[in-house]
């Protein structure tokens, strides 16, 4: 089976669900506490593996109790972890998340070991990258690592699927070297420096990226659907109608499943539908698939 190499972050998310968020300096008690696996890289690797992909994951974890649990979870999902590096003297990546009664939140991320996924680690992982039929990236690892991977992918003619999230500054000249860019409305608005609140605005913003040389731009629009834009066509699909209970990581599930469908040769429309089905299932589950609760025993 063709290999997908996902390169990106692994985190542990520590989540407090409460009736309302605290004011500055205030203590609010009575919260419910959850720990879940996160990190966009890890989420996408797990999603791709659960969607049937042959997945290798390249990532850095720290020297803490979570690191072994994370690696074990990857293995349990059938993911090749030969190049999940363990960094001594560093914590694993952590996100502290507070969620209020209306779903409003505070989120703070400490990248920890993720910041140590440098170009030299990518060089070490070349044996597995050489086997890749597709590379999947996000933006929770250092910028210089991403440019290095894009250079390698281009040299070796390996298609790159990049979920440009969270959106941050990046050298635009690299965009012409990306095959598939996946963005939500906020991210495409950020990149195009345009306000994006509906499909027409999203399409106009996506066009500016096609003009910069991206081959395929895929825009996800939550419950509204998704579309792919190329120089020659636009293909649009609707989202499945489900009762959403937790939309965190919907985009990650979408990207992981999308990579699997594309690598297996699906048409763009079918790949979008497959990705959308996987993401729809994920939003119906709290903290699961791929954000599964940690075993707290
Ligand atoms: P992100 O999580 O990156 O912000 P979106 O919110 O656009 O991304 O969601 C990604 C995909 O997940 C959507 O294109 C859709 O297929 C699916 N999805 C998200 N929210 C829902 C929902 N409420 N109902 C059904 N599908 C959803």
PDB file of C-alpha atoms and ligand atoms in Angstrom:
ATOM      1  CA  UNK A   1       0.000   0.000   0.000  1.00  0.00           C
ATOM      2  CA  UNK A   2       1.282   3.490  -0.846  1.00  0.00           C
ATOM      3  CA  UNK A   3       2.866   5.293   2.073  1.00  0.00           C
ATOM      4  CA  UNK A   4       1.708   8.628   3.494  1.00  0.00           C
ATOM      5  CA  UNK A   5       4.321  10.441   5.587  1.00  0.00           C
ATOM      6  CA  UNK A   6       2.790  12.941   8.010  1.00  0.00           C
ATOM      7  CA  UNK A   7       5.294  15.383   9.527  1.00  0.00           C
ATOM      8  CA  UNK A   8       4.144  17.599  12.384  1.00  0.00           C
ATOM      9  CA  UNK A   9       3.259  18.211  15.996  1.00  0.00           C
ATOM     10  CA  UNK A  10       2.191  15.940  18.846  1.00  0.00           C
ATOM     11  CA  UNK A  11       0.533  17.470  21.898  1.00  0.00           C
ATOM     12  CA  UNK A  12      -1.331  16.576  25.021  1.00  0.00           C
ATOM     13  CA  UNK A  13      -4.415  18.745  25.482  1.00  0.00           C
ATOM     14  CA  UNK A  14      -5.425  19.493  29.068  1.00  0.00           C
ATOM     15  CA  UNK A  15      -9.034  20.630  28.972  1.00  0.00           C
ATOM     16  CA  UNK A  16     -11.217  22.300  31.610  1.00  0.00           C
ATOM     17  CA  UNK A  17     -14.923  22.518  30.792  1.00  0.00           C
ATOM     18  CA  UNK A  18     -16.703  25.059  32.985  1.00  0.00           C
ATOM     19  CA  UNK A  19     -19.930  27.046  33.152  1.00  0.00           C
ATOM     20  CA  UNK A  20     -18.158  30.290  32.395  1.00  0.00           C
ATOM     21  CA  UNK A  21     -14.592  31.416  31.774  1.00  0.00           C
ATOM     22  CA  UNK A  22     -12.824  33.212  34.656  1.00  0.00           C
ATOM     23  CA  UNK A  23     -12.146  36.949  34.606  1.00  0.00           C
ATOM     24  CA  UNK A  24      -8.523  38.042  34.876  1.00  0.00           C
ATOM     25  CA  UNK A  25      -7.240  36.981  38.311  1.00  0.00           C
ATOM     26  CA  UNK A  26     -10.433  35.120  39.194  1.00  0.00           C
ATOM     27  CA  UNK A  27     -10.622  31.450  40.221  1.00  0.00           C
ATOM     28  CA  UNK A  28     -13.624  29.495  38.968  1.00  0.00           C
ATOM     29  CA  UNK A  29     -14.179  26.078  40.478  1.00  0.00           C
ATOM     30  CA  UNK A  30     -16.412  23.162  39.538  1.00  0.00           C
ATOM     31  CA  UNK A  31     -14.791  22.451  36.165  1.00  0.00           C
ATOM     32  CA  UNK A  32     -14.719  19.049  34.453  1.00  0.00           C
ATOM     33  CA  UNK A  33     -11.226  17.902  33.463  1.00  0.00           C
ATOM     34  CA  UNK A  34     -10.193  15.890  30.378  1.00  0.00           C
ATOM     35  CA  UNK A  35      -6.844  14.954  28.889  1.00  0.00           C
ATOM     36  CA  UNK A  36      -6.784  14.122  25.194  1.00  0.00           C
ATOM     37  CA  UNK A  37      -4.155  13.570  22.557  1.00  0.00           C
ATOM     38  CA  UNK A  38      -3.793  16.447  20.158  1.00  0.00           C
ATOM     39  CA  UNK A  39      -1.369  18.257  17.918  1.00  0.00           C
ATOM     40  CA  UNK A  40      -2.415  18.735  14.322  1.00  0.00           C
ATOM     41  CA  UNK A  41       0.284  16.395  13.032  1.00  0.00           C
ATOM     42  CA  UNK A  42      -0.691  13.575  15.384  1.00  0.00           C
ATOM     43  CA  UNK A  43      -4.406  14.093  14.707  1.00  0.00           C
ATOM     44  CA  UNK A  44      -3.883  13.896  10.955  1.00  0.00           C
ATOM     45  CA  UNK A  45      -1.615  10.846  11.184  1.00  0.00           C
ATOM     46  CA  UNK A  46      -4.189   9.013  13.310  1.00  0.00           C
ATOM     47  CA  UNK A  47      -7.054  10.108  11.057  1.00  0.00           C
ATOM     48  CA  UNK A  48      -5.196   8.892   7.943  1.00  0.00           C
ATOM     49  CA  UNK A  49      -4.379   5.554   9.595  1.00  0.00           C
ATOM     50  CA  UNK A  50      -7.968   5.064  10.763  1.00  0.00           C
ATOM     51  CA  UNK A  51      -9.180   5.922   7.258  1.00  0.00           C
ATOM     52  CA  UNK A  52      -7.165   2.935   6.022  1.00  0.00           C
ATOM     53  CA  UNK A  53      -3.866   4.614   5.113  1.00  0.00           C
ATOM     54  CA  UNK A  54      -0.346   3.213   5.404  1.00  0.00           C
ATOM     55  CA  UNK A  55       1.072   5.983   7.572  1.00  0.00           C
ATOM     56  CA  UNK A  56       4.482   6.938   8.960  1.00  0.00           C
ATOM     57  CA  UNK A  57       4.654   9.855  11.378  1.00  0.00           C
ATOM     58  CA  UNK A  58       7.667  12.118  11.939  1.00  0.00           C
ATOM     59  CA  UNK A  59       7.422  14.142  15.138  1.00  0.00           C
ATOM     60  CA  UNK A  60       9.210  15.061  18.378  1.00  0.00           C
ATOM     61  CA  UNK A  61       7.915  14.156  21.819  1.00  0.00           C
ATOM     62  CA  UNK A  62       9.518  15.028  25.148  1.00  0.00           C
ATOM     63  CA  UNK A  63      10.826  13.244  28.189  1.00  0.00           C
ATOM     64  CA  UNK A  64       7.677  12.797  30.254  1.00  0.00           C
ATOM     65  CA  UNK A  65       5.106  10.151  31.056  1.00  0.00           C
ATOM     66  CA  UNK A  66       2.920  11.265  28.153  1.00  0.00           C
ATOM     67  CA  UNK A  67       5.608  10.613  25.550  1.00  0.00           C
ATOM     68  CA  UNK A  68       5.431   6.815  25.846  1.00  0.00           C
ATOM     69  CA  UNK A  69       1.631   6.905  25.887  1.00  0.00           C
ATOM     70  CA  UNK A  70       1.568   9.009  22.739  1.00  0.00           C
ATOM     71  CA  UNK A  71       3.959   6.706  20.903  1.00  0.00           C
ATOM     72  CA  UNK A  72       1.989   3.653  22.042  1.00  0.00           C
ATOM     73  CA  UNK A  73      -1.235   5.217  20.740  1.00  0.00           C
ATOM     74  CA  UNK A  74       0.367   5.848  17.357  1.00  0.00           C
ATOM     75  CA  UNK A  75       1.519   2.223  17.253  1.00  0.00           C
ATOM     76  CA  UNK A  76      -1.928   0.980  18.302  1.00  0.00           C
ATOM     77  CA  UNK A  77      -3.305   2.833  15.292  1.00  0.00           C
ATOM     78  CA  UNK A  78      -0.857   1.014  13.017  1.00  0.00           C
ATOM     79  CA  UNK A  79       1.383   4.053  12.466  1.00  0.00           C
ATOM     80  CA  UNK A  80       5.115   3.628  11.772  1.00  0.00           C
ATOM     81  CA  UNK A  81       6.828   5.512  14.629  1.00  0.00           C
ATOM     82  CA  UNK A  82      10.462   4.802  13.669  1.00  0.00           C
ATOM     83  CA  UNK A  83      11.027   8.546  13.403  1.00  0.00           C
ATOM     84  CA  UNK A  84       9.070   9.843  16.353  1.00  0.00           C
ATOM     85  CA  UNK A  85      12.016  11.369  18.211  1.00  0.00           C
ATOM     86  CA  UNK A  86      12.191  11.482  22.029  1.00  0.00           C
ATOM     87  CA  UNK A  87      13.874  14.641  23.285  1.00  0.00           C
ATOM     88  CA  UNK A  88      15.578  14.336  26.653  1.00  0.00           C
ATOM     89  CA  UNK A  89      15.223  17.263  29.010  1.00  0.00           C
ATOM     90  CA  UNK A  90      12.208  18.691  27.151  1.00  0.00           C
ATOM     91  CA  UNK A  91       8.487  18.450  27.892  1.00  0.00           C
ATOM     92  CA  UNK A  92       6.144  17.150  25.199  1.00  0.00           C
ATOM     93  CA  UNK A  93       3.968  19.774  23.517  1.00  0.00           C
ATOM     94  CA  UNK A  94       1.011  20.816  25.665  1.00  0.00           C
ATOM     95  CA  UNK A  95      -2.150  22.813  25.077  1.00  0.00           C
ATOM     96  CA  UNK A  96      -4.077  24.275  28.018  1.00  0.00           C
ATOM     97  CA  UNK A  97      -7.681  24.738  27.009  1.00  0.00           C
ATOM     98  CA  UNK A  98     -10.496  26.329  28.995  1.00  0.00           C
ATOM     99  CA  UNK A  99     -13.984  25.990  27.550  1.00  0.00           C
ATOM    100  CA  UNK A 100     -16.902  28.047  28.856  1.00  0.00           C
ATOM    101  CA  UNK A 101     -20.613  27.177  28.846  1.00  0.00           C
ATOM    102  CA  UNK A 102     -21.239  28.626  25.383  1.00  0.00           C
ATOM    103  CA  UNK A 103     -18.198  26.920  23.840  1.00  0.00           C
ATOM    104  CA  UNK A 104     -16.079  30.084  24.163  1.00  0.00           C
ATOM    105  CA  UNK A 105     -12.471  29.278  24.982  1.00  0.00           C
ATOM    106  CA  UNK A 106      -8.989  30.288  26.068  1.00  0.00           C
ATOM    107  CA  UNK A 107      -6.197  28.245  24.512  1.00  0.00           C
ATOM    108  CA  UNK A 108      -2.499  28.445  25.254  1.00  0.00           C
ATOM    109  CA  UNK A 109       0.023  26.147  23.551  1.00  0.00           C
ATOM    110  CA  UNK A 110       3.527  25.308  24.779  1.00  0.00           C
ATOM    111  CA  UNK A 111       5.209  23.634  21.766  1.00  0.00           C
ATOM    112  CA  UNK A 112       7.895  21.985  23.945  1.00  0.00           C
ATOM    113  CA  UNK A 113       9.601  19.207  21.982  1.00  0.00           C
ATOM    114  CA  UNK A 114       7.764  20.180  18.766  1.00  0.00           C
ATOM    115  CA  UNK A 115      10.133  23.131  18.446  1.00  0.00           C
ATOM    116  CA  UNK A 116      13.035  20.687  18.209  1.00  0.00           C
ATOM    117  CA  UNK A 117      11.782  19.086  15.010  1.00  0.00           C
ATOM    118  CA  UNK A 118      14.494  20.806  12.975  1.00  0.00           C
ATOM    119  CA  UNK A 119      15.846  20.193   9.453  1.00  0.00           C
ATOM    120  CA  UNK A 120      18.525  17.817  10.820  1.00  0.00           C
ATOM    121  CA  UNK A 121      15.797  15.514  12.163  1.00  0.00           C
ATOM    122  CA  UNK A 122      14.149  15.539   8.744  1.00  0.00           C
ATOM    123  CA  UNK A 123      17.474  14.479   7.221  1.00  0.00           C
ATOM    124  CA  UNK A 124      17.664  11.635   9.729  1.00  0.00           C
ATOM    125  CA  UNK A 125      14.182  10.554   8.667  1.00  0.00           C
ATOM    126  CA  UNK A 126      15.035  10.498   4.942  1.00  0.00           C
ATOM    127  CA  UNK A 127      14.842   6.678   4.742  1.00  0.00           C
ATOM    128  CA  UNK A 128      11.097   6.871   5.426  1.00  0.00           C
ATOM    129  CA  UNK A 129      10.535  10.067   3.411  1.00  0.00           C
ATOM    130  CA  UNK A 130      12.090   8.291   0.426  1.00  0.00           C
ATOM    131  CA  UNK A 131       9.240   5.768   0.598  1.00  0.00           C
ATOM    132  CA  UNK A 132       6.513   8.450   0.648  1.00  0.00           C
ATOM    133  CA  UNK A 133       3.922   8.752  -2.089  1.00  0.00           C
ATOM    134  CA  UNK A 134       2.539  11.833  -0.321  1.00  0.00           C
ATOM    135  CA  UNK A 135       3.802  14.174   2.399  1.00  0.00           C
ATOM    136  CA  UNK A 136       1.236  15.768   4.725  1.00  0.00           C
ATOM    137  CA  UNK A 137       2.144  18.954   6.610  1.00  0.00           C
ATOM    138  CA  UNK A 138       0.542  21.499   8.947  1.00  0.00           C
ATOM    139  CA  UNK A 139       2.081  24.585  10.595  1.00  0.00           C
ATOM    140  CA  UNK A 140       2.866  23.647  14.212  1.00  0.00           C
ATOM    141  CA  UNK A 141       6.568  22.957  13.633  1.00  0.00           C
ATOM    142  CA  UNK A 142       9.383  25.450  12.885  1.00  0.00           C
ATOM    143  CA  UNK A 143       9.171  27.373   9.608  1.00  0.00           C
ATOM    144  CA  UNK A 144      12.704  26.393   8.576  1.00  0.00           C
ATOM    145  CA  UNK A 145      11.712  22.728   8.898  1.00  0.00           C
ATOM    146  CA  UNK A 146       8.718  23.251   6.625  1.00  0.00           C
ATOM    147  CA  UNK A 147      10.804  24.940   3.906  1.00  0.00           C
ATOM    148  CA  UNK A 148      13.345  22.134   4.169  1.00  0.00           C
ATOM    149  CA  UNK A 149      10.624  19.484   3.735  1.00  0.00           C
ATOM    150  CA  UNK A 150       9.112  21.341   0.775  1.00  0.00           C
ATOM    151  CA  UNK A 151      12.562  21.428  -0.870  1.00  0.00           C
ATOM    152  CA  UNK A 152      13.016  17.684  -0.307  1.00  0.00           C
ATOM    153  CA  UNK A 153       9.512  16.857  -1.532  1.00  0.00           C
ATOM    154  CA  UNK A 154      10.037  18.860  -4.717  1.00  0.00           C
ATOM    155  CA  UNK A 155      13.456  17.314  -5.360  1.00  0.00           C
ATOM    156  CA  UNK A 156      12.054  13.827  -4.958  1.00  0.00           C
ATOM    157  CA  UNK A 157       8.837  14.567  -6.803  1.00  0.00           C
ATOM    158  CA  UNK A 158       6.647  13.648  -3.831  1.00  0.00           C
ATOM    159  CA  UNK A 159       3.298  15.498  -3.792  1.00  0.00           C
ATOM    160  CA  UNK A 160       2.749  17.715  -0.741  1.00  0.00           C
ATOM    161  CA  UNK A 161      -0.602  18.213   0.969  1.00  0.00           C
ATOM    162  CA  UNK A 162      -0.306  21.191   3.293  1.00  0.00           C
ATOM    163  CA  UNK A 163      -2.950  22.095   5.840  1.00  0.00           C
ATOM    164  CA  UNK A 164      -1.874  25.681   6.408  1.00  0.00           C
ATOM    165  CA  UNK A 165      -2.967  25.797  10.048  1.00  0.00           C
ATOM    166  CA  UNK A 166      -2.622  27.647  12.267  1.00  0.00           C
ATOM    167  CA  UNK A 167      -2.156  30.383   9.660  1.00  0.00           C
ATOM    168  CA  UNK A 168       1.050  32.349  10.178  1.00  0.00           C
ATOM    169  CA  UNK A 169       3.487  34.267   8.052  1.00  0.00           C
ATOM    170  CA  UNK A 170       5.259  32.252   5.370  1.00  0.00           C
ATOM    171  CA  UNK A 171       7.362  33.013   2.301  1.00  0.00           C
ATOM    172  CA  UNK A 172       4.811  33.146  -0.542  1.00  0.00           C
ATOM    173  CA  UNK A 173       7.370  31.959  -3.094  1.00  0.00           C
ATOM    174  CA  UNK A 174       6.991  28.438  -1.674  1.00  0.00           C
ATOM    175  CA  UNK A 175       3.312  28.274  -2.515  1.00  0.00           C
ATOM    176  CA  UNK A 176       3.965  27.568  -6.181  1.00  0.00           C
ATOM    177  CA  UNK A 177       5.661  24.357  -5.022  1.00  0.00           C
ATOM    178  CA  UNK A 178       2.675  22.993  -3.102  1.00  0.00           C
ATOM    179  CA  UNK A 179       0.309  20.547  -4.769  1.00  0.00           C
ATOM    180  CA  UNK A 180      -2.648  20.684  -2.399  1.00  0.00           C
ATOM    181  CA  UNK A 181      -3.294  23.443   0.115  1.00  0.00           C
ATOM    182  CA  UNK A 182      -6.133  22.847   2.610  1.00  0.00           C
ATOM    183  CA  UNK A 183      -7.533  25.844   4.499  1.00  0.00           C
ATOM    184  CA  UNK A 184     -10.612  26.851   6.398  1.00  0.00           C
ATOM    185  CA  UNK A 185     -12.257  30.212   5.765  1.00  0.00           C
ATOM    186  CA  UNK A 186     -10.257  32.042   8.439  1.00  0.00           C
ATOM    187  CA  UNK A 187      -6.977  30.716   7.090  1.00  0.00           C
ATOM    188  CA  UNK A 188      -7.671  31.543   3.451  1.00  0.00           C
ATOM    189  CA  UNK A 189      -8.825  35.013   4.524  1.00  0.00           C
ATOM    190  CA  UNK A 190      -5.572  35.500   6.410  1.00  0.00           C
ATOM    191  CA  UNK A 191      -3.434  34.435   3.454  1.00  0.00           C
ATOM    192  CA  UNK A 192      -5.345  36.439   0.868  1.00  0.00           C
ATOM    193  CA  UNK A 193      -5.688  39.412   3.257  1.00  0.00           C
ATOM    194  CA  UNK A 194      -9.412  39.418   2.515  1.00  0.00           C
ATOM    195  CA  UNK A 195     -12.550  39.162   4.593  1.00  0.00           C
ATOM    196  CA  UNK A 196     -14.092  35.731   4.074  1.00  0.00           C
ATOM    197  CA  UNK A 197     -17.588  35.099   5.365  1.00  0.00           C
ATOM    198  CA  UNK A 198     -19.303  33.229   2.544  1.00  0.00           C
ATOM    199  CA  UNK A 199     -18.521  30.871  -0.315  1.00  0.00           C
ATOM    200  CA  UNK A 200     -18.057  33.600  -2.949  1.00  0.00           C
ATOM    201  CA  UNK A 201     -15.559  35.427  -0.746  1.00  0.00           C
ATOM    202  CA  UNK A 202     -13.789  32.148  -0.011  1.00  0.00           C
ATOM    203  CA  UNK A 203     -13.564  31.413  -3.723  1.00  0.00           C
ATOM    204  CA  UNK A 204     -12.147  34.869  -4.487  1.00  0.00           C
ATOM    205  CA  UNK A 205      -9.547  34.406  -1.772  1.00  0.00           C
ATOM    206  CA  UNK A 206      -8.684  30.890  -3.019  1.00  0.00           C
ATOM    207  CA  UNK A 207      -8.224  32.288  -6.551  1.00  0.00           C
ATOM    208  CA  UNK A 208      -5.406  34.520  -5.316  1.00  0.00           C
ATOM    209  CA  UNK A 209      -3.571  31.372  -4.144  1.00  0.00           C
ATOM    210  CA  UNK A 210      -4.096  29.624  -7.492  1.00  0.00           C
ATOM    211  CA  UNK A 211      -2.619  32.762  -9.097  1.00  0.00           C
ATOM    212  CA  UNK A 212       0.410  32.301  -6.843  1.00  0.00           C
ATOM    213  CA  UNK A 213       0.913  28.839  -8.282  1.00  0.00           C
ATOM    214  CA  UNK A 214      -0.761  26.399  -5.865  1.00  0.00           C
ATOM    215  CA  UNK A 215      -2.093  23.476  -7.934  1.00  0.00           C
ATOM    216  CA  UNK A 216      -5.228  22.725  -5.883  1.00  0.00           C
ATOM    217  CA  UNK A 217      -6.740  24.826  -3.110  1.00  0.00           C
ATOM    218  CA  UNK A 218      -9.271  23.070  -0.883  1.00  0.00           C
ATOM    219  CA  UNK A 219     -11.453  25.235   1.337  1.00  0.00           C
ATOM    220  CA  UNK A 220     -13.373  23.642   4.214  1.00  0.00           C
ATOM    221  CA  UNK A 221     -16.448  25.504   5.419  1.00  0.00           C
ATOM    222  CA  UNK A 222     -17.563  23.597   8.513  1.00  0.00           C
ATOM    223  CA  UNK A 223     -21.173  22.399   8.308  1.00  0.00           C
ATOM    224  CA  UNK A 224     -21.574  24.273   5.002  1.00  0.00           C
ATOM    225  CA  UNK A 225     -19.347  21.974   2.955  1.00  0.00           C
ATOM    226  CA  UNK A 226     -16.062  22.213   1.118  1.00  0.00           C
ATOM    227  CA  UNK A 227     -14.752  22.954  -2.360  1.00  0.00           C
ATOM    228  CA  UNK A 228     -11.592  22.481  -4.369  1.00  0.00           C
ATOM    229  CA  UNK A 229     -10.395  25.083  -6.807  1.00  0.00           C
ATOM    230  CA  UNK A 230      -7.827  24.507  -9.553  1.00  0.00           C
ATOM    231  CA  UNK A 231      -6.882  26.694 -12.494  1.00  0.00           C
ATOM    232  CA  UNK A 232      -9.533  24.954 -14.577  1.00  0.00           C
ATOM    233  CA  UNK A 233     -12.329  23.814 -12.312  1.00  0.00           C
ATOM    234  CA  UNK A 234     -14.237  24.131  -9.085  1.00  0.00           C
ATOM    235  CA  UNK A 235     -15.728  21.064  -7.414  1.00  0.00           C
ATOM    236  CA  UNK A 236     -18.023  21.606  -4.458  1.00  0.00           C
ATOM    237  CA  UNK A 237     -19.637  19.242  -1.973  1.00  0.00           C
ATOM    238  CA  UNK A 238     -22.074  19.672   0.912  1.00  0.00           C
ATOM    239  CA  UNK A 239     -21.259  18.520   4.432  1.00  0.00           C
ATOM    240  CA  UNK A 240     -23.126  15.578   5.885  1.00  0.00           C
ATOM    241  CA  UNK A 241     -25.894  16.644   8.252  1.00  0.00           C
ATOM    242  CA  UNK A 242     -25.029  15.364  11.703  1.00  0.00           C
ATOM    243  CA  UNK A 243     -25.541  16.417  15.308  1.00  0.00           C
ATOM    244  CA  UNK A 244     -22.174  17.962  16.064  1.00  0.00           C
ATOM    245  CA  UNK A 245     -21.004  17.712  19.678  1.00  0.00           C
ATOM    246  CA  UNK A 246     -17.303  18.612  19.297  1.00  0.00           C
ATOM    247  CA  UNK A 247     -15.934  20.139  16.103  1.00  0.00           C
ATOM    248  CA  UNK A 248     -12.336  20.325  17.358  1.00  0.00           C
ATOM    249  CA  UNK A 249     -10.028  18.564  14.910  1.00  0.00           C
ATOM    250  CA  UNK A 250     -12.703  18.291  12.199  1.00  0.00           C
ATOM    251  CA  UNK A 251     -10.196  19.850   9.790  1.00  0.00           C
ATOM    252  CA  UNK A 252      -7.491  17.386  10.889  1.00  0.00           C
ATOM    253  CA  UNK A 253      -9.745  14.390  10.308  1.00  0.00           C
ATOM    254  CA  UNK A 254     -10.709  15.841   6.923  1.00  0.00           C
ATOM    255  CA  UNK A 255      -7.028  16.201   5.906  1.00  0.00           C
ATOM    256  CA  UNK A 256      -5.997  12.716   7.039  1.00  0.00           C
ATOM    257  CA  UNK A 257      -8.856  11.036   5.188  1.00  0.00           C
ATOM    258  CA  UNK A 258      -8.356  13.271   2.142  1.00  0.00           C
ATOM    259  CA  UNK A 259      -4.726  12.157   1.844  1.00  0.00           C
ATOM    260  CA  UNK A 260      -5.809   8.500   1.891  1.00  0.00           C
ATOM    261  CA  UNK A 261      -8.460   8.988  -0.804  1.00  0.00           C
ATOM    262  CA  UNK A 262      -6.151  11.001  -3.067  1.00  0.00           C
ATOM    263  CA  UNK A 263      -3.262   8.593  -2.774  1.00  0.00           C
ATOM    264  CA  UNK A 264      -5.564   5.723  -3.704  1.00  0.00           C
ATOM    265  CA  UNK A 265      -6.435   7.563  -6.923  1.00  0.00           C
ATOM    266  CA  UNK A 266      -9.949   8.820  -6.094  1.00  0.00           C
ATOM    267  CA  UNK A 267     -11.388  11.660  -8.150  1.00  0.00           C
ATOM    268  CA  UNK A 268     -11.304  15.061  -6.449  1.00  0.00           C
ATOM    269  CA  UNK A 269     -15.035  14.928  -5.808  1.00  0.00           C
ATOM    270  CA  UNK A 270     -14.906  11.469  -4.308  1.00  0.00           C
ATOM    271  CA  UNK A 271     -11.880  12.394  -2.185  1.00  0.00           C
ATOM    272  CA  UNK A 272     -13.746  15.432  -0.808  1.00  0.00           C
ATOM    273  CA  UNK A 273     -16.775  13.290  -0.052  1.00  0.00           C
ATOM    274  CA  UNK A 274     -14.684  10.666   1.737  1.00  0.00           C
ATOM    275  CA  UNK A 275     -12.879  13.335   3.779  1.00  0.00           C
ATOM    276  CA  UNK A 276     -16.148  15.034   4.596  1.00  0.00           C
ATOM    277  CA  UNK A 277     -17.703  11.756   5.762  1.00  0.00           C
ATOM    278  CA  UNK A 278     -14.758  11.049   8.062  1.00  0.00           C
ATOM    279  CA  UNK A 279     -14.896  14.592   9.478  1.00  0.00           C
ATOM    280  CA  UNK A 280     -18.670  14.369   9.964  1.00  0.00           C
ATOM    281  CA  UNK A 281     -18.231  11.200  12.019  1.00  0.00           C
ATOM    282  CA  UNK A 282     -15.517  12.880  14.109  1.00  0.00           C
ATOM    283  CA  UNK A 283     -17.700  15.862  15.057  1.00  0.00           C
ATOM    284  CA  UNK A 284     -20.366  13.560  16.475  1.00  0.00           C
ATOM    285  CA  UNK A 285     -17.912  12.236  19.103  1.00  0.00           C
ATOM    286  CA  UNK A 286     -16.620  14.166  22.069  1.00  0.00           C
ATOM    287  CA  UNK A 287     -12.830  14.089  22.274  1.00  0.00           C
ATOM    288  CA  UNK A 288     -12.553  11.057  20.043  1.00  0.00           C
ATOM    289  CA  UNK A 289     -11.523  10.018  16.559  1.00  0.00           C
ATOM    290  CA  UNK A 290      -8.873  11.228  16.427  1.00  0.00           C
ATOM    291  CA  UNK A 291      -8.948  13.105  19.747  1.00  0.00           C
ATOM    292  CA  UNK A 292      -9.401  10.145  22.020  1.00  0.00           C
ATOM    293  CA  UNK A 293      -9.415  10.446  25.779  1.00  0.00           C
ATOM    294  CA  UNK A 294      -6.290   9.398  27.616  1.00  0.00           C
ATOM    295  CA  UNK A 295      -6.506   6.337  29.761  1.00  0.00           C
ATOM    296  CA  UNK A 296      -6.503   7.894  33.226  1.00  0.00           C
ATOM    297  CA  UNK A 297      -6.135   4.622  35.165  1.00  0.00           C
TER     298      UNK A 297
HETATM  299  P1  LIG B   1     -11.364  23.391  10.863  1.00  0.00           P
HETATM  300  O1  LIG B   1     -11.606  22.333  11.894  1.00  0.00           O
HETATM  301  O2  LIG B   1      -9.969  23.319  10.281  1.00  0.00           O
HETATM  302  O3  LIG B   1     -11.760  24.781  11.257  1.00  0.00           O
HETATM  303  P2  LIG B   1     -13.861  23.110   9.355  1.00  0.00           P
HETATM  304  O4  LIG B   1     -14.596  23.627  10.524  1.00  0.00           O
HETATM  305  O5  LIG B   1     -14.055  23.784   8.043  1.00  0.00           O
HETATM  306  O6  LIG B   1     -12.280  23.005   9.601  1.00  0.00           O
HETATM  307  O7  LIG B   1     -14.256  21.566   9.198  1.00  0.00           O
HETATM  308  C1  LIG B   1     -13.591  20.699   8.320  1.00  0.00           C
HETATM  309  C2  LIG B   1     -14.577  19.735   7.692  1.00  0.00           C
HETATM  310  O8  LIG B   1     -15.213  18.980   8.734  1.00  0.00           O
HETATM  311  C3  LIG B   1     -15.713  20.386   6.931  1.00  0.00           C
HETATM  312  O9  LIG B   1     -15.366  20.644   5.582  1.00  0.00           O
HETATM  313  C4  LIG B   1     -16.789  19.319   7.033  1.00  0.00           C
HETATM  314  O10 LIG B   1     -16.553  18.295   6.074  1.00  0.00           O
HETATM  315  C5  LIG B   1     -16.568  18.730   8.409  1.00  0.00           C
HETATM  316  N1  LIG B   1     -17.413  19.398   9.426  1.00  0.00           N
HETATM  317  C6  LIG B   1     -17.051  20.367  10.297  1.00  0.00           C
HETATM  318  N2  LIG B   1     -18.087  20.753  11.071  1.00  0.00           N
HETATM  319  C7  LIG B   1     -19.133  19.987  10.686  1.00  0.00           C
HETATM  320  C8  LIG B   1     -20.517  19.889  11.093  1.00  0.00           C
HETATM  321  N3  LIG B   1     -21.024  20.669  12.073  1.00  0.00           N
HETATM  322  N4  LIG B   1     -21.298  18.979  10.453  1.00  0.00           N
HETATM  323  C9  LIG B   1     -20.818  18.175   9.480  1.00  0.00           C
HETATM  324  N5  LIG B   1     -19.529  18.227   9.047  1.00  0.00           N
HETATM  325  C10 LIG B   1     -18.705  19.109   9.632  1.00  0.00           C
END
